[in-house]
Amino acid sequence: MFKHAKYHLPKFEPPQIIGLYPRARLFSQLDNLSNKRVLWVSAPAGSGKTSLIASYLSEKNKNIIWYQIDVGDGDIASFFHHMALCIKNSSPKKRGMLPDFTSEYLAGLPAFSVNYFRELFKKIEPGSVLVLDNYQDAGANTSLHEVMQYATNEIPNNIQLV
């Protein structure tokens, strides 16, 4: 189920899924992977990856936290800032803010990333799915790739990252 966002940014909005053809075979394959902490969906552009994930998660009535990656997320400070807003939208009752990424953390990006994602995952309801849609749009030469390596190590067993 998609929750209504406090911050109405396109980055936090899943696509409209009305009228999509149900993809039973692919849904079955996703069911078999539902116990995995990380799920990577790869296919050519325009093949329906986003629609597949949105329709599947909606059908399963999961708590979905949708984050649309774009070129701006290549700036790691922007990524951390917008991710904090996204999590605040999805978990408004969870107290406390995620730490702000400032320039003094550049030298300690690994430690900051580990601590950031430990706190982030505490704020997400168990059983939720965090979708990072269009990850490739961040670009090839960005520290987001390094950050996500640390993030995936911090995902608890009761949350899935897609």
PDB file of C-alpha atoms in Angstrom:
ATOM      1  CA  MET A   1       0.000   0.000   0.000  1.00  0.00           C
ATOM      2  CA  PHE A   2       1.350   3.407  -0.898  1.00  0.00           C
ATOM      3  CA  LYS A   3       1.148   5.971   1.887  1.00  0.00           C
ATOM      4  CA  HIS A   4       0.302   9.592   1.232  1.00  0.00           C
ATOM      5  CA  ALA A   5       3.414  11.731   1.287  1.00  0.00           C
ATOM      6  CA  LYS A   6       3.832  14.826   3.415  1.00  0.00           C
ATOM      7  CA  TYR A   7       6.397  16.124   0.917  1.00  0.00           C
ATOM      8  CA  HIS A   8       4.851  15.870  -2.528  1.00  0.00           C
ATOM      9  CA  LEU A   9       7.972  15.346  -4.590  1.00  0.00           C
ATOM     10  CA  PRO A  10       7.901  13.189  -7.716  1.00  0.00           C
ATOM     11  CA  LYS A  11      10.930  11.374  -6.263  1.00  0.00           C
ATOM     12  CA  PHE A  12       8.680   9.788  -3.654  1.00  0.00           C
ATOM     13  CA  GLU A  13       5.739   8.859  -5.870  1.00  0.00           C
ATOM     14  CA  PRO A  14       5.344   5.436  -7.446  1.00  0.00           C
ATOM     15  CA  PRO A  15       3.967   5.218 -10.971  1.00  0.00           C
ATOM     16  CA  GLN A  16       0.259   4.879 -11.670  1.00  0.00           C
ATOM     17  CA  ILE A  17      -0.560   1.193 -12.037  1.00  0.00           C
ATOM     18  CA  ILE A  18      -4.169   1.339 -13.202  1.00  0.00           C
ATOM     19  CA  GLY A  19      -4.991  -0.910 -16.133  1.00  0.00           C
ATOM     20  CA  LEU A  20      -1.738  -2.859 -16.255  1.00  0.00           C
ATOM     21  CA  TYR A  21      -1.800  -6.408 -17.518  1.00  0.00           C
ATOM     22  CA  PRO A  22      -1.140  -8.791 -14.596  1.00  0.00           C
ATOM     23  CA  ARG A  23       2.168 -10.559 -15.089  1.00  0.00           C
ATOM     24  CA  ALA A  24       1.430 -13.797 -13.234  1.00  0.00           C
ATOM     25  CA  ARG A  25       4.621 -15.633 -14.235  1.00  0.00           C
ATOM     26  CA  LEU A  26       6.850 -12.764 -13.123  1.00  0.00           C
ATOM     27  CA  PHE A  27       4.790 -12.253  -9.941  1.00  0.00           C
ATOM     28  CA  SER A  28       5.390 -15.932  -9.136  1.00  0.00           C
ATOM     29  CA  GLN A  29       9.128 -15.492  -9.620  1.00  0.00           C
ATOM     30  CA  LEU A  30       9.080 -12.414  -7.361  1.00  0.00           C
ATOM     31  CA  ASP A  31       7.164 -14.425  -4.737  1.00  0.00           C
ATOM     32  CA  ASN A  32      10.038 -16.922  -4.724  1.00  0.00           C
ATOM     33  CA  LEU A  33      12.467 -14.068  -3.998  1.00  0.00           C
ATOM     34  CA  SER A  34      10.416 -12.302  -1.332  1.00  0.00           C
ATOM     35  CA  ASN A  35      12.671 -13.587   1.460  1.00  0.00           C
ATOM     36  CA  LYS A  36      15.768 -11.917  -0.018  1.00  0.00           C
ATOM     37  CA  ARG A  37      16.927  -8.659   1.551  1.00  0.00           C
ATOM     38  CA  VAL A  38      18.042  -7.209  -1.792  1.00  0.00           C
ATOM     39  CA  LEU A  39      16.324  -7.698  -5.133  1.00  0.00           C
ATOM     40  CA  TRP A  40      17.890  -6.294  -8.303  1.00  0.00           C
ATOM     41  CA  VAL A  41      15.649  -6.078 -11.366  1.00  0.00           C
ATOM     42  CA  SER A  42      17.499  -5.675 -14.650  1.00  0.00           C
ATOM     43  CA  ALA A  43      16.118  -5.441 -18.179  1.00  0.00           C
ATOM     44  CA  PRO A  44      16.359  -3.096 -21.168  1.00  0.00           C
ATOM     45  CA  ALA A  45      14.917   0.398 -20.914  1.00  0.00           C
ATOM     46  CA  GLY A  46      11.166   0.506 -21.460  1.00  0.00           C
ATOM     47  CA  SER A  47      10.575  -3.168 -20.696  1.00  0.00           C
ATOM     48  CA  GLY A  48       8.361  -2.443 -17.688  1.00  0.00           C
ATOM     49  CA  LYS A  49      10.626  -2.958 -14.669  1.00  0.00           C
ATOM     50  CA  THR A  50       9.092  -0.049 -12.762  1.00  0.00           C
ATOM     51  CA  SER A  51       5.534  -1.081 -13.620  1.00  0.00           C
ATOM     52  CA  LEU A  52       6.262  -4.682 -12.661  1.00  0.00           C
ATOM     53  CA  ILE A  53       7.583  -3.797  -9.218  1.00  0.00           C
ATOM     54  CA  ALA A  54       4.879  -1.203  -8.516  1.00  0.00           C
ATOM     55  CA  SER A  55       2.049  -3.531  -9.545  1.00  0.00           C
ATOM     56  CA  TYR A  56       3.524  -6.532  -7.720  1.00  0.00           C
ATOM     57  CA  LEU A  57       4.041  -4.682  -4.444  1.00  0.00           C
ATOM     58  CA  SER A  58       0.634  -3.057  -4.663  1.00  0.00           C
ATOM     59  CA  GLU A  59      -1.016  -6.451  -5.192  1.00  0.00           C
ATOM     60  CA  LYS A  60       0.850  -7.857  -2.183  1.00  0.00           C
ATOM     61  CA  ASN A  61      -0.373  -4.903  -0.077  1.00  0.00           C
ATOM     62  CA  LYS A  62       3.136  -4.182   1.197  1.00  0.00           C
ATOM     63  CA  ASN A  63       4.174  -0.964   2.894  1.00  0.00           C
ATOM     64  CA  ILE A  64       6.139   0.577   0.047  1.00  0.00           C
ATOM     65  CA  ILE A  65       8.659   3.378   0.325  1.00  0.00           C
ATOM     66  CA  TRP A  66       9.320   4.646  -3.184  1.00  0.00           C
ATOM     67  CA  TYR A  67      12.431   6.655  -4.030  1.00  0.00           C
ATOM     68  CA  GLN A  68      13.055   7.722  -7.620  1.00  0.00           C
ATOM     69  CA  ILE A  69      16.789   7.977  -8.300  1.00  0.00           C
ATOM     70  CA  ASP A  70      17.775  10.775 -10.679  1.00  0.00           C
ATOM     71  CA  VAL A  71      20.941  12.545 -11.795  1.00  0.00           C
ATOM     72  CA  GLY A  72      20.764  14.779  -8.700  1.00  0.00           C
ATOM     73  CA  ASP A  73      21.437  11.754  -6.507  1.00  0.00           C
ATOM     74  CA  GLY A  74      24.911  11.617  -8.004  1.00  0.00           C
ATOM     75  CA  ASP A  75      25.594  14.372  -5.451  1.00  0.00           C
ATOM     76  CA  ILE A  76      25.764  12.253  -2.322  1.00  0.00           C
ATOM     77  CA  ALA A  77      24.682  15.090  -0.009  1.00  0.00           C
ATOM     78  CA  SER A  78      21.541  15.503  -2.121  1.00  0.00           C
ATOM     79  CA  PHE A  79      20.878  11.763  -1.937  1.00  0.00           C
ATOM     80  CA  PHE A  80      21.162  11.661   1.860  1.00  0.00           C
ATOM     81  CA  HIS A  81      18.956  14.762   2.198  1.00  0.00           C
ATOM     82  CA  HIS A  82      16.199  13.490  -0.075  1.00  0.00           C
ATOM     83  CA  MET A  83      16.333   9.987   1.373  1.00  0.00           C
ATOM     84  CA  ALA A  84      15.789  11.469   4.841  1.00  0.00           C
ATOM     85  CA  LEU A  85      12.715  13.331   3.546  1.00  0.00           C
ATOM     86  CA  CYS A  86      11.433  10.158   1.935  1.00  0.00           C
ATOM     87  CA  ILE A  87      11.789   8.168   5.155  1.00  0.00           C
ATOM     88  CA  LYS A  88      10.169  10.960   7.153  1.00  0.00           C
ATOM     89  CA  ASN A  89       7.202  10.776   4.753  1.00  0.00           C
ATOM     90  CA  SER A  90       6.827   7.053   5.158  1.00  0.00           C
ATOM     91  CA  SER A  91       7.343   6.919   8.923  1.00  0.00           C
ATOM     92  CA  PRO A  92       6.084  10.233  10.359  1.00  0.00           C
ATOM     93  CA  LYS A  93       5.530   8.773  13.841  1.00  0.00           C
ATOM     94  CA  LYS A  94       9.120   7.617  14.219  1.00  0.00           C
ATOM     95  CA  ARG A  95      10.973  10.179  16.290  1.00  0.00           C
ATOM     96  CA  GLY A  96      14.327  11.656  15.463  1.00  0.00           C
ATOM     97  CA  MET A  97      15.940  12.839  12.295  1.00  0.00           C
ATOM     98  CA  LEU A  98      18.514  11.114  10.196  1.00  0.00           C
ATOM     99  CA  PRO A  99      21.918  12.796  10.337  1.00  0.00           C
ATOM    100  CA  ASP A 100      22.708  15.514   7.814  1.00  0.00           C
ATOM    101  CA  PHE A 101      25.587  14.811   5.478  1.00  0.00           C
ATOM    102  CA  THR A 102      27.963  17.751   5.563  1.00  0.00           C
ATOM    103  CA  SER A 103      31.384  18.287   4.003  1.00  0.00           C
ATOM    104  CA  GLU A 104      33.308  17.130   7.073  1.00  0.00           C
ATOM    105  CA  TYR A 105      31.910  13.623   6.482  1.00  0.00           C
ATOM    106  CA  LEU A 106      33.452  13.318   3.001  1.00  0.00           C
ATOM    107  CA  ALA A 107      36.618  11.771   4.407  1.00  0.00           C
ATOM    108  CA  GLY A 108      34.563   9.381   6.518  1.00  0.00           C
ATOM    109  CA  LEU A 109      31.906   8.396   3.994  1.00  0.00           C
ATOM    110  CA  PRO A 110      31.981   4.676   4.919  1.00  0.00           C
ATOM    111  CA  ALA A 111      31.377   5.308   8.633  1.00  0.00           C
ATOM    112  CA  PHE A 112      28.722   7.945   7.933  1.00  0.00           C
ATOM    113  CA  SER A 113      26.945   5.595   5.514  1.00  0.00           C
ATOM    114  CA  VAL A 114      26.883   2.689   7.966  1.00  0.00           C
ATOM    115  CA  ASN A 115      25.531   4.861  10.779  1.00  0.00           C
ATOM    116  CA  TYR A 116      23.016   6.603   8.489  1.00  0.00           C
ATOM    117  CA  PHE A 117      21.522   3.367   7.202  1.00  0.00           C
ATOM    118  CA  ARG A 118      21.448   1.755  10.644  1.00  0.00           C
ATOM    119  CA  GLU A 119      19.273   4.663  11.782  1.00  0.00           C
ATOM    120  CA  LEU A 120      17.263   4.715   8.562  1.00  0.00           C
ATOM    121  CA  PHE A 121      16.268   1.056   8.792  1.00  0.00           C
ATOM    122  CA  LYS A 122      15.169   1.535  12.422  1.00  0.00           C
ATOM    123  CA  LYS A 123      12.609   4.049  11.132  1.00  0.00           C
ATOM    124  CA  ILE A 124      11.066   1.696   8.574  1.00  0.00           C
ATOM    125  CA  GLU A 125       8.190  -0.569   9.559  1.00  0.00           C
ATOM    126  CA  PRO A 126       9.037  -4.283   9.528  1.00  0.00           C
ATOM    127  CA  GLY A 127       7.819  -5.955   6.348  1.00  0.00           C
ATOM    128  CA  SER A 128       8.318  -2.795   4.281  1.00  0.00           C
ATOM    129  CA  VAL A 129       9.934  -2.589   0.873  1.00  0.00           C
ATOM    130  CA  LEU A 130      12.252   0.295  -0.024  1.00  0.00           C
ATOM    131  CA  VAL A 131      12.295   0.747  -3.798  1.00  0.00           C
ATOM    132  CA  LEU A 132      15.151   2.659  -5.421  1.00  0.00           C
ATOM    133  CA  ASP A 133      13.739   3.075  -8.906  1.00  0.00           C
ATOM    134  CA  ASN A 134      15.948   3.891 -11.906  1.00  0.00           C
ATOM    135  CA  TYR A 135      19.176   3.481  -9.963  1.00  0.00           C
ATOM    136  CA  GLN A 136      21.175   3.759 -13.198  1.00  0.00           C
ATOM    137  CA  ASP A 137      20.114   7.413 -13.557  1.00  0.00           C
ATOM    138  CA  ALA A 138      22.503   8.459 -10.772  1.00  0.00           C
ATOM    139  CA  GLY A 139      25.364   8.031 -13.230  1.00  0.00           C
ATOM    140  CA  ALA A 140      28.427   5.846 -13.454  1.00  0.00           C
ATOM    141  CA  ASN A 141      30.924   7.984 -11.534  1.00  0.00           C
ATOM    142  CA  THR A 142      29.173   8.678  -8.264  1.00  0.00           C
ATOM    143  CA  SER A 143      29.886   7.791  -4.661  1.00  0.00           C
ATOM    144  CA  LEU A 144      26.282   6.557  -4.420  1.00  0.00           C
ATOM    145  CA  HIS A 145      27.541   3.142  -5.547  1.00  0.00           C
ATOM    146  CA  GLU A 146      29.945   2.971  -2.600  1.00  0.00           C
ATOM    147  CA  VAL A 147      27.241   4.173  -0.211  1.00  0.00           C
ATOM    148  CA  MET A 148      24.819   1.498  -1.409  1.00  0.00           C
ATOM    149  CA  GLN A 149      27.380  -1.208  -0.674  1.00  0.00           C
ATOM    150  CA  TYR A 150      27.301  -0.118   2.966  1.00  0.00           C
ATOM    151  CA  ALA A 151      23.511   0.242   2.911  1.00  0.00           C
ATOM    152  CA  THR A 152      22.946  -3.324   1.736  1.00  0.00           C
ATOM    153  CA  ASN A 153      25.028  -4.643   4.635  1.00  0.00           C
ATOM    154  CA  GLU A 154      22.728  -2.893   7.126  1.00  0.00           C
ATOM    155  CA  ILE A 155      19.356  -4.120   5.824  1.00  0.00           C
ATOM    156  CA  PRO A 156      17.548  -6.119   8.509  1.00  0.00           C
ATOM    157  CA  ASN A 157      15.909  -9.435   7.619  1.00  0.00           C
ATOM    158  CA  ASN A 158      12.399  -7.946   7.815  1.00  0.00           C
ATOM    159  CA  ILE A 159      12.933  -5.225   5.169  1.00  0.00           C
ATOM    160  CA  GLN A 160      13.585  -5.615   1.456  1.00  0.00           C
ATOM    161  CA  LEU A 161      15.469  -3.264  -0.863  1.00  0.00           C
ATOM    162  CA  VAL A 162      14.510  -3.342  -4.553  1.00  0.00           C
TER     163      VAL A 162
END
